[in-house]
Amino acid sequence: MRGFVTLLGAGPGDPGLLTVKGRQALEQAEVVVYDALVGREILEMMPPAAEKIDVGKRASHHTMAQEDINRLLLEKARAGKQVVRLKGGDPFLFGRGGEELELLSREGIPFQVIPGITSAIAVPAYGGIPVTHRDCASSLHIITGHARAGRELDIDFEALVRTGGTLVFLMGVTSLAAICRGLTAAGMDPDTPAAIVQQGTTPGQRRVNATAATLAEKAQAAGIQAPAISIFGSVCAWADSFDWFDRLPLKGRSILVTRPRDRAGTLSQRLRALGAAATEYPCIETRPIVPCPAMEQALKDIGDYRWLAFTSPAGVEAFWACLRGLGLDARQLGGIRLAAIGSGTARALSGHGLEADLVPPVYDAAHLGQALAERAEGPVLILRAREGSPALTAALERAGVPFRDIPVYDTVYDNPRSAALRAALDRGELEFVTFTSASTVKGFVSTVGPDGDFSTITGLCIGAQTAAEAQRCGIPVKIAENATIDALVTLAQEVCL
């Protein structure tokens, strides 16, 4: 197989700003060679089986020299790999993308370039600064503020000042004082509006407003550090009026999302859209029991049952896979009524063209059992986790409703980042943790360690049973009004005000 290299711009930091084409390329990669400025959320999109190589350049430490990176891309492509070279921002804007393609081009390696949204435009936009405005700026100039070690800045400040346009300096924190002196010495009005934005487009974003004469002093006083972008020009006067990102209700709040990997994205995206630093920490994984003779036999004898009950989307998927594996389809369910523990499980059924006949008003095992006990007129087949809540079957037993309870998947508690999570907990860096089931609570506590001090965090729980499990583990809780993702997001906004 012939190798191929994709030079991919990851954008400025917000994972939502990675392009659709870029995400598709990343998900198909066999080797990912990535830089330090690529956000964690984007790195988590890499295929689990892909070879991941960190070549990031950090202060006083270069993981790999540029020439070695070039040769690495060539080596992996010659080995027949689908390689993604993942770079922050846009690879052709001060990203050395051209240097990396030179060797590939000479050696006849096929490649493509997927541009990234550049921080030179996105970061000012997230800071409330339009880089052009018809009333005051008709041109934009992007300049690197970085100079090679031991050298002075090689910038024609007079030419820049004469343009009268917006000036955006990248990588210029350490040289900011020299930049300000150079601009004012070249004739820029010292009172020209200016700003610097640190960690732009991320929940850690900070903006400092100043003037061309005072920006360096104010940035230093505020403790601004790289990565940061400096903007000079009249457009900076709009920053406070156009500030939208800092006004988001969850801006800067730290929220850990513990849902399984295949279902964490929706909640994380909702929280990030509100400004939260939402970190996905899928501490449970559902694994279907395969083979599952008990479910296979039950599906062959499905006519013996009047209700089929599910307590999670994982159960629905395990059922559907087994059904198809037996050469059967939805017609096998003629005359069978379907029960789902909540709206998420009902949606999983809908995804296969099946509609739930019963969804309890409160999304938990006890209320599902009670609802089935009131409506069931025959045997109930329950397909769920091996360690399902006894509240479901207890309600059926009290009502004398016959049932068969078959485990169709296991819940595994594991996460390779457990040490990092424990360290963050010990340092007091965690504020809120979302729990969508008792299993996510157990998984969180299991991976952190039961001796952890959970009193410093607040568990945002989707229901009473989930909250009870969290409280049993010493986690203070807040409970959503309804057992839905919408209600959980609303709860997050309420407790963070």
mmCIF file of C-alpha atoms in Angstrom, residues 37-272:
data_model
loop_
_atom_site.group_PDB
_atom_site.id
_atom_site.type_symbol
_atom_site.label_atom_id
_atom_site.label_comp_id
_atom_site.label_asym_id
_atom_site.label_seq_id
_atom_site.Cartn_x
_atom_site.Cartn_y
_atom_site.Cartn_z
ATOM 1 C CA LEU A 37 -0.392 23.709 20.566
ATOM 2 C CA VAL A 38 -2.979 21.182 19.398
ATOM 3 C CA GLY A 39 -5.784 21.048 21.974
ATOM 4 C CA ARG A 40 -6.428 17.956 24.073
ATOM 5 C CA GLU A 41 -9.988 17.642 22.770
ATOM 6 C CA ILE A 42 -8.718 17.410 19.197
ATOM 7 C CA LEU A 43 -6.026 14.905 20.152
ATOM 8 C CA GLU A 44 -8.762 12.711 21.623
ATOM 9 C CA MET A 45 -10.262 12.434 18.126
ATOM 10 C CA MET A 46 -7.265 10.370 17.011
ATOM 11 C CA PRO A 47 -8.080 6.699 16.348
ATOM 12 C CA PRO A 48 -7.164 4.584 19.393
ATOM 13 C CA ALA A 49 -5.101 2.251 17.216
ATOM 14 C CA ALA A 50 -3.159 5.041 15.491
ATOM 15 C CA GLU A 51 0.520 5.573 16.249
ATOM 16 C CA LYS A 52 0.756 8.918 18.026
ATOM 17 C CA ILE A 53 4.015 10.880 17.908
ATOM 18 C CA ASP A 54 4.454 14.111 19.889
ATOM 19 C CA VAL A 55 6.955 16.415 18.179
ATOM 20 C CA GLY A 56 5.800 19.604 19.901
ATOM 21 C CA LYS A 57 8.106 22.494 20.609
ATOM 22 C CA ARG A 58 7.783 23.898 24.117
ATOM 23 C CA ALA A 59 9.667 26.555 26.027
ATOM 24 C CA SER A 60 13.328 25.530 26.331
ATOM 25 C CA HIS A 61 12.509 22.040 25.080
ATOM 26 C CA HIS A 62 12.161 20.766 21.519
ATOM 27 C CA THR A 63 10.858 17.221 21.352
ATOM 28 C CA MET A 64 12.209 16.854 17.813
ATOM 29 C CA ALA A 65 14.172 19.120 15.464
ATOM 30 C CA GLN A 66 12.391 20.284 12.313
ATOM 31 C CA GLU A 67 14.705 18.324 10.020
ATOM 32 C CA ASP A 68 13.954 15.149 11.981
ATOM 33 C CA ILE A 69 10.211 15.793 11.711
ATOM 34 C CA ASN A 70 10.553 16.072 7.938
ATOM 35 C CA ARG A 71 12.412 12.762 7.769
ATOM 36 C CA LEU A 72 9.892 11.113 10.105
ATOM 37 C CA LEU A 73 7.010 11.985 7.764
ATOM 38 C CA LEU A 74 8.971 10.556 4.845
ATOM 39 C CA GLU A 75 9.813 7.361 6.741
ATOM 40 C CA LYS A 76 6.203 6.675 7.796
ATOM 41 C CA ALA A 77 4.868 7.393 4.308
ATOM 42 C CA ARG A 78 7.428 5.069 2.731
ATOM 43 C CA ALA A 79 6.213 2.384 5.113
ATOM 44 C CA GLY A 80 2.811 2.657 3.457
ATOM 45 C CA LYS A 81 1.081 4.523 6.296
ATOM 46 C CA GLN A 82 -1.704 7.072 6.127
ATOM 47 C CA VAL A 83 0.022 9.912 7.972
ATOM 48 C CA VAL A 84 -1.561 13.051 9.400
ATOM 49 C CA ARG A 85 0.775 15.893 10.290
ATOM 50 C CA LEU A 86 -1.362 17.786 12.802
ATOM 51 C CA LYS A 87 -0.383 21.403 13.402
ATOM 52 C CA GLY A 88 -1.990 24.187 15.413
ATOM 53 C CA GLY A 89 -3.718 26.974 13.503
ATOM 54 C CA ASP A 90 -3.031 26.851 9.769
ATOM 55 C CA PRO A 91 0.014 24.894 8.583
ATOM 56 C CA PHE A 92 1.052 27.521 6.036
ATOM 57 C CA LEU A 93 0.874 30.546 8.359
ATOM 58 C CA PHE A 94 4.159 30.545 10.297
ATOM 59 C CA GLY A 95 3.664 26.794 10.691
ATOM 60 C CA ARG A 96 6.614 25.523 8.644
ATOM 61 C CA GLY A 97 4.212 23.526 6.504
ATOM 62 C CA GLY A 98 6.099 24.445 3.361
ATOM 63 C CA GLU A 99 9.358 23.142 4.825
ATOM 64 C CA GLU A 100 7.764 19.783 5.603
ATOM 65 C CA LEU A 101 6.343 19.405 2.104
ATOM 66 C CA GLU A 102 9.649 20.152 0.362
ATOM 67 C CA LEU A 103 11.169 16.784 1.239
ATOM 68 C CA LEU A 104 7.953 14.871 0.507
ATOM 69 C CA SER A 105 7.651 16.580 -2.866
ATOM 70 C CA ARG A 106 11.248 15.776 -3.835
ATOM 71 C CA GLU A 107 10.808 12.140 -2.863
ATOM 72 C CA GLY A 108 7.538 11.737 -4.769
ATOM 73 C CA ILE A 109 5.352 11.110 -1.720
ATOM 74 C CA PRO A 110 1.688 11.988 -2.399
ATOM 75 C CA PHE A 111 0.183 14.514 0.001
ATOM 76 C CA GLN A 112 -2.674 16.927 0.554
ATOM 77 C CA VAL A 113 -3.094 20.101 2.595
ATOM 78 C CA ILE A 114 -6.190 20.751 4.707
ATOM 79 C CA PRO A 115 -6.087 24.374 5.901
ATOM 80 C CA GLY A 116 -6.931 25.267 9.466
ATOM 81 C CA ILE A 117 -8.724 28.316 10.820
ATOM 82 C CA THR A 118 -5.907 30.673 11.691
ATOM 83 C CA SER A 119 -5.598 32.079 15.174
ATOM 84 C CA ALA A 120 -4.756 35.457 13.614
ATOM 85 C CA ILE A 121 -8.447 35.914 12.812
ATOM 86 C CA ALA A 122 -10.225 33.512 15.182
ATOM 87 C CA VAL A 123 -8.593 34.691 18.413
ATOM 88 C CA PRO A 124 -9.420 38.388 17.892
ATOM 89 C CA ALA A 125 -12.981 37.332 16.960
ATOM 90 C CA TYR A 126 -13.345 35.411 20.234
ATOM 91 C CA GLY A 127 -11.942 38.491 21.976
ATOM 92 C CA GLY A 128 -14.623 40.747 20.477
ATOM 93 C CA ILE A 129 -12.264 42.312 17.925
ATOM 94 C CA PRO A 130 -13.154 42.408 14.210
ATOM 95 C CA VAL A 131 -9.846 42.503 12.354
ATOM 96 C CA THR A 132 -11.395 44.760 9.709
ATOM 97 C CA HIS A 133 -14.182 47.322 9.912
ATOM 98 C CA ARG A 134 -15.341 49.607 7.127
ATOM 99 C CA ASP A 135 -15.189 52.664 9.377
ATOM 100 C CA CYS A 136 -11.605 52.267 10.563
ATOM 101 C CA ALA A 137 -9.616 49.382 9.055
ATOM 102 C CA SER A 138 -9.550 48.250 5.443
ATOM 103 C CA SER A 139 -6.453 46.039 5.635
ATOM 104 C CA LEU A 140 -5.055 43.322 7.857
ATOM 105 C CA HIS A 141 -1.382 42.498 8.356
ATOM 106 C CA ILE A 142 -0.184 39.365 10.153
ATOM 107 C CA ILE A 143 3.341 39.422 11.510
ATOM 108 C CA THR A 144 5.403 36.939 13.478
ATOM 109 C CA GLY A 145 6.657 38.502 16.671
ATOM 110 C CA HIS A 146 9.186 35.723 17.163
ATOM 111 C CA ALA A 147 12.865 36.285 16.542
ATOM 112 C CA ARG A 148 15.577 33.636 16.364
ATOM 113 C CA ALA A 149 17.573 33.279 19.557
ATOM 114 C CA GLY A 150 20.101 36.072 19.953
ATOM 115 C CA ARG A 151 18.692 38.155 17.090
ATOM 116 C CA GLU A 152 16.687 41.370 16.957
ATOM 117 C CA LEU A 153 13.216 41.536 15.426
ATOM 118 C CA ASP A 154 13.467 41.971 11.660
ATOM 119 C CA ILE A 155 10.317 44.042 11.131
ATOM 120 C CA ASP A 156 9.779 47.141 8.991
ATOM 121 C CA PHE A 157 7.714 48.999 11.573
ATOM 122 C CA GLU A 158 7.474 52.156 9.456
ATOM 123 C CA ALA A 159 5.929 50.245 6.557
ATOM 124 C CA LEU A 160 3.415 48.622 8.888
ATOM 125 C CA VAL A 161 2.407 51.931 10.464
ATOM 126 C CA ARG A 162 1.925 53.537 7.046
ATOM 127 C CA THR A 163 -0.692 50.929 6.071
ATOM 128 C CA GLY A 164 -3.094 52.277 8.682
ATOM 129 C CA GLY A 165 -4.551 48.767 8.958
ATOM 130 C CA THR A 166 -4.962 46.258 11.741
ATOM 131 C CA LEU A 167 -1.715 44.651 12.881
ATOM 132 C CA VAL A 168 -1.798 41.142 14.370
ATOM 133 C CA PHE A 169 1.377 39.774 15.932
ATOM 134 C CA LEU A 170 1.683 36.036 16.548
ATOM 135 C CA MET A 171 4.188 34.463 18.947
ATOM 136 C CA GLY A 172 5.234 37.825 20.334
ATOM 137 C CA VAL A 173 4.806 37.697 24.122
ATOM 138 C CA THR A 174 8.496 37.865 24.982
ATOM 139 C CA SER A 175 9.136 40.567 22.382
ATOM 140 C CA LEU A 176 6.000 42.614 23.099
ATOM 141 C CA ALA A 177 7.894 45.549 24.636
ATOM 142 C CA ALA A 178 10.129 45.750 21.555
ATOM 143 C CA ILE A 179 7.093 45.608 19.280
ATOM 144 C CA CYS A 180 5.376 48.457 21.124
ATOM 145 C CA ARG A 181 8.547 50.581 21.033
ATOM 146 C CA GLY A 182 9.064 49.855 17.374
ATOM 147 C CA LEU A 183 5.513 50.858 16.399
ATOM 148 C CA THR A 184 5.409 54.078 18.409
ATOM 149 C CA ALA A 185 8.907 55.056 17.272
ATOM 150 C CA ALA A 186 7.758 54.534 13.678
ATOM 151 C CA GLY A 187 4.931 57.032 14.120
ATOM 152 C CA MET A 188 1.987 55.053 15.490
ATOM 153 C CA ASP A 189 -0.108 57.216 17.818
ATOM 154 C CA PRO A 190 0.727 56.005 21.352
ATOM 155 C CA ASP A 191 -3.006 56.142 22.153
ATOM 156 C CA THR A 192 -3.896 53.693 19.353
ATOM 157 C CA PRO A 193 -6.168 50.980 20.841
ATOM 158 C CA ALA A 194 -4.412 47.664 21.371
ATOM 159 C CA ALA A 195 -5.119 44.336 23.025
ATOM 160 C CA ILE A 196 -3.522 40.995 23.795
ATOM 161 C CA VAL A 197 -5.485 37.735 24.019
ATOM 162 C CA GLN A 198 -4.060 34.701 25.802
ATOM 163 C CA GLN A 199 -5.217 31.141 25.088
ATOM 164 C CA GLY A 200 -7.734 32.438 22.586
ATOM 165 C CA THR A 201 -10.858 30.405 21.691
ATOM 166 C CA THR A 202 -10.408 28.212 24.790
ATOM 167 C CA PRO A 203 -12.138 28.446 28.184
ATOM 168 C CA GLY A 204 -8.872 29.810 29.604
ATOM 169 C CA GLN A 205 -8.992 32.855 27.307
ATOM 170 C CA ARG A 206 -8.009 36.204 28.825
ATOM 171 C CA ARG A 207 -7.933 39.605 27.128
ATOM 172 C CA VAL A 208 -6.101 42.750 28.236
ATOM 173 C CA ASN A 209 -7.070 46.071 26.680
ATOM 174 C CA ALA A 210 -4.525 48.866 26.428
ATOM 175 C CA THR A 211 -2.895 51.230 23.947
ATOM 176 C CA ALA A 212 0.134 50.921 21.702
ATOM 177 C CA ALA A 213 2.198 52.629 24.394
ATOM 178 C CA THR A 214 0.902 50.679 27.403
ATOM 179 C CA LEU A 215 0.172 47.163 26.119
ATOM 180 C CA ALA A 216 3.486 45.604 27.133
ATOM 181 C CA GLU A 217 3.299 47.029 30.645
ATOM 182 C CA LYS A 218 -0.323 45.980 31.191
ATOM 183 C CA ALA A 219 0.269 42.493 29.761
ATOM 184 C CA GLN A 220 3.162 41.964 32.133
ATOM 185 C CA ALA A 221 1.127 43.203 35.082
ATOM 186 C CA ALA A 222 -1.667 40.793 34.179
ATOM 187 C CA GLY A 223 0.763 37.880 33.924
ATOM 188 C CA ILE A 224 -0.032 37.179 30.279
ATOM 189 C CA GLN A 225 1.892 34.189 28.938
ATOM 190 C CA ALA A 226 2.210 32.361 25.640
ATOM 191 C CA PRO A 227 0.323 31.429 23.615
ATOM 192 C CA ALA A 228 -1.048 34.908 23.091
ATOM 193 C CA ILE A 229 -1.810 37.209 20.163
ATOM 194 C CA SER A 230 -1.358 40.985 20.120
ATOM 195 C CA ILE A 231 -3.594 43.275 18.070
ATOM 196 C CA PHE A 232 -2.977 46.948 17.268
ATOM 197 C CA GLY A 233 -5.484 49.220 15.577
ATOM 198 C CA SER A 234 -8.723 51.140 15.956
ATOM 199 C CA VAL A 235 -10.736 47.899 15.759
ATOM 200 C CA CYS A 236 -9.576 47.055 19.289
ATOM 201 C CA ALA A 237 -11.880 49.773 20.589
ATOM 202 C CA TRP A 238 -14.802 47.445 19.832
ATOM 203 C CA ALA A 239 -13.527 44.682 22.131
ATOM 204 C CA ASP A 240 -15.777 45.368 25.120
ATOM 205 C CA SER A 241 -18.873 46.062 23.024
ATOM 206 C CA PHE A 242 -18.435 42.972 20.838
ATOM 207 C CA ASP A 243 -17.276 40.637 23.605
ATOM 208 C CA TRP A 244 -19.455 37.535 23.366
ATOM 209 C CA PHE A 245 -17.177 34.722 24.483
ATOM 210 C CA ASP A 246 -16.450 36.028 27.978
ATOM 211 C CA ARG A 247 -20.189 36.512 28.524
ATOM 212 C CA LEU A 248 -21.016 32.826 28.047
ATOM 213 C CA PRO A 249 -22.633 31.491 31.239
ATOM 214 C CA LEU A 250 -20.107 28.698 31.830
ATOM 215 C CA LYS A 251 -17.021 30.588 30.648
ATOM 216 C CA GLY A 252 -13.934 29.183 32.337
ATOM 217 C CA ARG A 253 -15.787 26.691 34.570
ATOM 218 C CA SER A 254 -14.201 23.241 34.755
ATOM 219 C CA ILE A 255 -16.598 20.345 34.161
ATOM 220 C CA LEU A 256 -15.600 16.683 33.845
ATOM 221 C CA VAL A 257 -17.816 14.494 31.645
ATOM 222 C CA THR A 258 -17.815 10.822 32.662
ATOM 223 C CA ARG A 259 -20.162 9.325 30.063
ATOM 224 C CA PRO A 260 -18.955 6.364 27.947
ATOM 225 C CA ARG A 261 -16.745 7.431 25.041
ATOM 226 C CA ASP A 262 -19.379 6.796 22.372
ATOM 227 C CA ARG A 263 -21.929 8.995 24.154
ATOM 228 C CA ALA A 264 -19.816 11.709 25.790
ATOM 229 C CA GLY A 265 -19.654 14.017 22.764
ATOM 230 C CA THR A 266 -23.165 15.460 22.875
ATOM 231 C CA LEU A 267 -22.944 16.596 26.493
ATOM 232 C CA SER A 268 -19.389 17.916 26.067
ATOM 233 C CA GLN A 269 -20.355 19.918 22.997
ATOM 234 C CA ARG A 270 -23.332 21.456 24.788
ATOM 235 C CA LEU A 271 -21.180 22.500 27.742
ATOM 236 C CA ARG A 272 -18.380 23.881 25.550
#
